[in-house]
XYZ file of C-alpha atoms in Angstrom:
212
model
C 87.022 76.680 -26.417
C 83.965 79.715 -27.621
C 83.491 81.744 -24.941
C 79.760 82.761 -24.266
C 79.641 86.805 -24.205
C 78.762 88.655 -21.992
C 77.255 91.507 -22.742
C 76.157 95.018 -20.770
C 73.662 97.527 -21.181
C 73.481 100.436 -19.295
C 69.807 101.451 -17.746
C 68.825 102.673 -14.104
C 71.671 104.314 -13.131
C 73.368 101.040 -13.288
C 75.390 98.423 -15.793
C 73.848 95.295 -15.790
C 75.039 92.489 -17.196
C 73.489 89.653 -19.319
C 74.467 87.123 -22.551
C 71.968 88.583 -24.371
C 70.406 91.730 -24.963
C 66.857 92.031 -22.875
C 64.117 94.177 -24.656
C 62.816 95.975 -21.936
C 65.544 97.129 -18.443
C 65.396 94.051 -15.452
C 65.496 97.029 -13.091
C 62.168 98.991 -13.799
C 60.069 97.142 -16.829
C 61.263 99.795 -19.590
C 61.312 99.504 -23.221
C 65.669 99.582 -24.054
C 65.452 100.287 -28.255
C 65.072 104.449 -27.776
C 66.624 104.411 -25.059
C 69.803 105.996 -25.965
C 73.415 105.325 -26.415
C 74.360 103.713 -23.205
C 71.611 101.352 -22.814
C 73.115 100.126 -26.722
C 74.287 96.314 -25.573
C 78.194 96.489 -25.447
C 80.378 93.115 -25.502
C 83.379 93.501 -23.032
C 86.696 91.714 -24.497
C 87.493 88.930 -22.861
C 90.584 88.963 -20.877
C 91.502 85.221 -21.368
C 93.756 83.924 -24.574
C 94.206 80.729 -26.831
C 98.008 80.404 -25.379
C 98.877 78.244 -28.822
C 98.169 81.655 -30.728
C 100.238 83.423 -28.531
C 103.798 83.707 -30.353
C 106.961 84.935 -27.931
C 104.611 85.232 -24.496
C 104.296 84.733 -20.728
C 101.441 82.351 -20.316
C 99.184 81.591 -16.676
C 96.456 79.315 -15.734
C 94.351 77.634 -12.835
C 97.283 74.149 -12.228
C 94.062 72.031 -13.396
C 91.098 72.997 -14.511
C 90.227 76.474 -16.798
C 89.565 79.805 -15.417
C 86.044 79.360 -16.433
C 85.506 76.128 -15.489
C 85.347 76.450 -12.521
C 87.893 77.605 -10.387
C 88.313 79.830 -7.724
C 90.672 82.179 -7.371
C 92.657 80.641 -4.892
C 94.156 77.552 -6.842
C 97.822 77.067 -7.845
C 98.421 78.357 -10.642
C 100.947 77.480 -13.699
C 102.890 79.401 -16.412
C 105.295 78.843 -19.641
C 106.526 80.652 -22.175
C 105.474 80.529 -25.828
C 108.277 80.240 -28.612
C 107.384 81.675 -31.682
C 104.916 78.121 -32.968
C 102.759 78.412 -29.920
C 104.912 76.182 -27.657
C 104.807 76.345 -24.718
C 107.578 75.818 -22.882
C 106.893 75.025 -18.913
C 107.994 73.174 -16.296
C 107.605 70.985 -13.226
C 108.066 68.610 -11.077
C 108.907 66.195 -14.402
C 110.888 69.056 -15.819
C 110.431 71.275 -19.287
C 107.947 70.627 -20.805
C 106.530 71.837 -24.195
C 103.151 71.856 -24.262
C 101.152 71.619 -28.311
C 97.981 71.652 -26.353
C 96.674 73.134 -22.859
C 97.002 75.581 -22.777
C 93.346 77.195 -24.789
C 92.480 79.830 -22.108
C 94.810 81.716 -20.931
C 96.126 85.499 -19.487
C 98.566 86.004 -22.138
C 101.097 88.889 -21.581
C 103.096 89.755 -24.775
C 107.085 89.522 -24.232
C 108.227 91.368 -27.620
C 107.570 93.482 -29.279
C 106.968 94.416 -33.286
C 111.020 96.353 -33.632
C 112.604 93.539 -32.306
C 113.636 92.065 -35.260
C 116.890 90.771 -33.438
C 114.563 89.115 -30.849
C 112.340 87.686 -32.792
C 115.210 86.023 -34.955
C 116.363 84.431 -31.620
C 113.908 83.362 -29.842
C 112.941 80.033 -30.369
C 117.315 79.305 -30.300
C 117.515 81.493 -26.846
C 114.323 79.902 -25.406
C 116.054 76.402 -26.274
C 118.694 76.823 -25.189
C 118.107 78.216 -22.156
C 115.760 75.222 -21.301
C 117.565 72.162 -21.646
C 120.231 74.089 -19.290
C 120.841 72.281 -15.814
C 118.754 74.381 -13.306
C 115.891 72.838 -15.032
C 115.945 69.258 -14.736
C 113.109 67.334 -12.197
C 115.246 66.241 -9.668
C 115.847 70.602 -9.222
C 112.774 71.450 -9.044
C 111.042 72.535 -5.426
C 107.395 73.642 -5.234
C 108.237 77.306 -3.552
C 111.410 78.442 -4.829
C 112.117 76.747 -8.129
C 108.826 76.509 -9.305
C 107.561 77.488 -12.910
C 107.074 80.829 -12.104
C 111.157 81.056 -11.460
C 111.693 78.727 -15.325
C 109.507 81.562 -16.518
C 111.221 84.914 -14.988
C 114.954 83.741 -15.107
C 114.058 83.449 -19.280
C 112.879 86.434 -19.136
C 116.010 88.083 -16.965
C 118.163 86.583 -19.290
C 117.242 87.942 -22.462
C 117.288 91.474 -20.670
C 120.722 90.776 -19.477
C 121.944 89.942 -23.015
C 119.532 93.137 -24.225
C 121.497 94.879 -21.262
C 118.599 95.972 -19.900
C 117.787 95.093 -15.838
C 116.706 92.569 -14.545
C 113.448 91.967 -12.543
C 112.715 90.485 -9.702
C 109.923 88.791 -8.928
C 107.509 91.391 -7.288
C 108.657 93.613 -9.895
C 107.589 91.367 -13.113
C 103.685 90.474 -10.998
C 102.932 93.781 -9.813
C 104.197 96.062 -12.935
C 102.579 92.734 -15.661
C 100.694 89.765 -13.969
C 99.007 91.562 -11.804
C 96.611 94.345 -13.595
C 95.523 91.558 -15.999
C 94.561 88.631 -13.368
C 92.419 92.075 -11.815
C 90.842 92.494 -15.059
C 90.501 87.940 -15.090
C 88.699 87.902 -11.653
C 86.577 90.383 -12.610
C 85.164 88.718 -15.956
C 85.241 85.077 -13.895
C 83.088 87.182 -11.028
C 80.294 88.522 -13.867
C 81.318 85.236 -15.410
C 79.791 82.803 -12.537
C 76.693 85.467 -11.422
C 75.032 84.574 -15.327
C 75.737 80.973 -15.223
C 73.395 80.564 -12.093
C 71.248 84.199 -13.826
C 69.880 85.400 -16.679
C 70.592 89.237 -15.337
C 74.117 90.951 -12.860
C 73.537 93.927 -12.107
C 75.685 96.117 -10.425
C 74.870 100.459 -9.445
C 77.392 102.755 -11.279
C 79.242 104.991 -8.348
C 77.587 108.527 -8.128
C 80.412 109.910 -10.858
C 78.865 107.406 -13.663
C 75.612 107.437 -13.143
C 72.776 108.223 -16.320
C 69.532 107.095 -17.431
């Protein structure tokens, strides 16, 4: 799913967000050509990734729909873990799924560094063996206490234990890895929604950053 680019132009002591660079500043009407480097359009990096192209990663997406397709910031989220081929292992009331589609717009958190050669080789076997455990049978599912997040974090902790590393609590993992990404995503979703309704979205700069 292709995303329309979000561009930022800085002028009139404000960040001006748009889909296409305007010839004139929408705030003051002056030409932007020749207005200096800050007025040059910069494309904002999208916080979303095609999940099936993110090997050995923790993925997060809305349980229904997509982040840029009407997500309201409050609806349920679903998480999964990819193998080396981008197949998303995820757990719900029907048990374990191995999805090859449906995770095309996700927040992705890589779990394996390129220099972890042993883990790179073993990842798929570890993930498959973990996923066939009795803990992940359909009848064990419980919406609040034994869910997709429980499954994903339990797998991550099993890998940490095998490496002789300390396990992480849900709050620790969420605060350290998930919240920084969801904050970026929230800002991007706001911009996307504003630019769906309007040609420009203007945000005044804090005093210390103001320049024209």
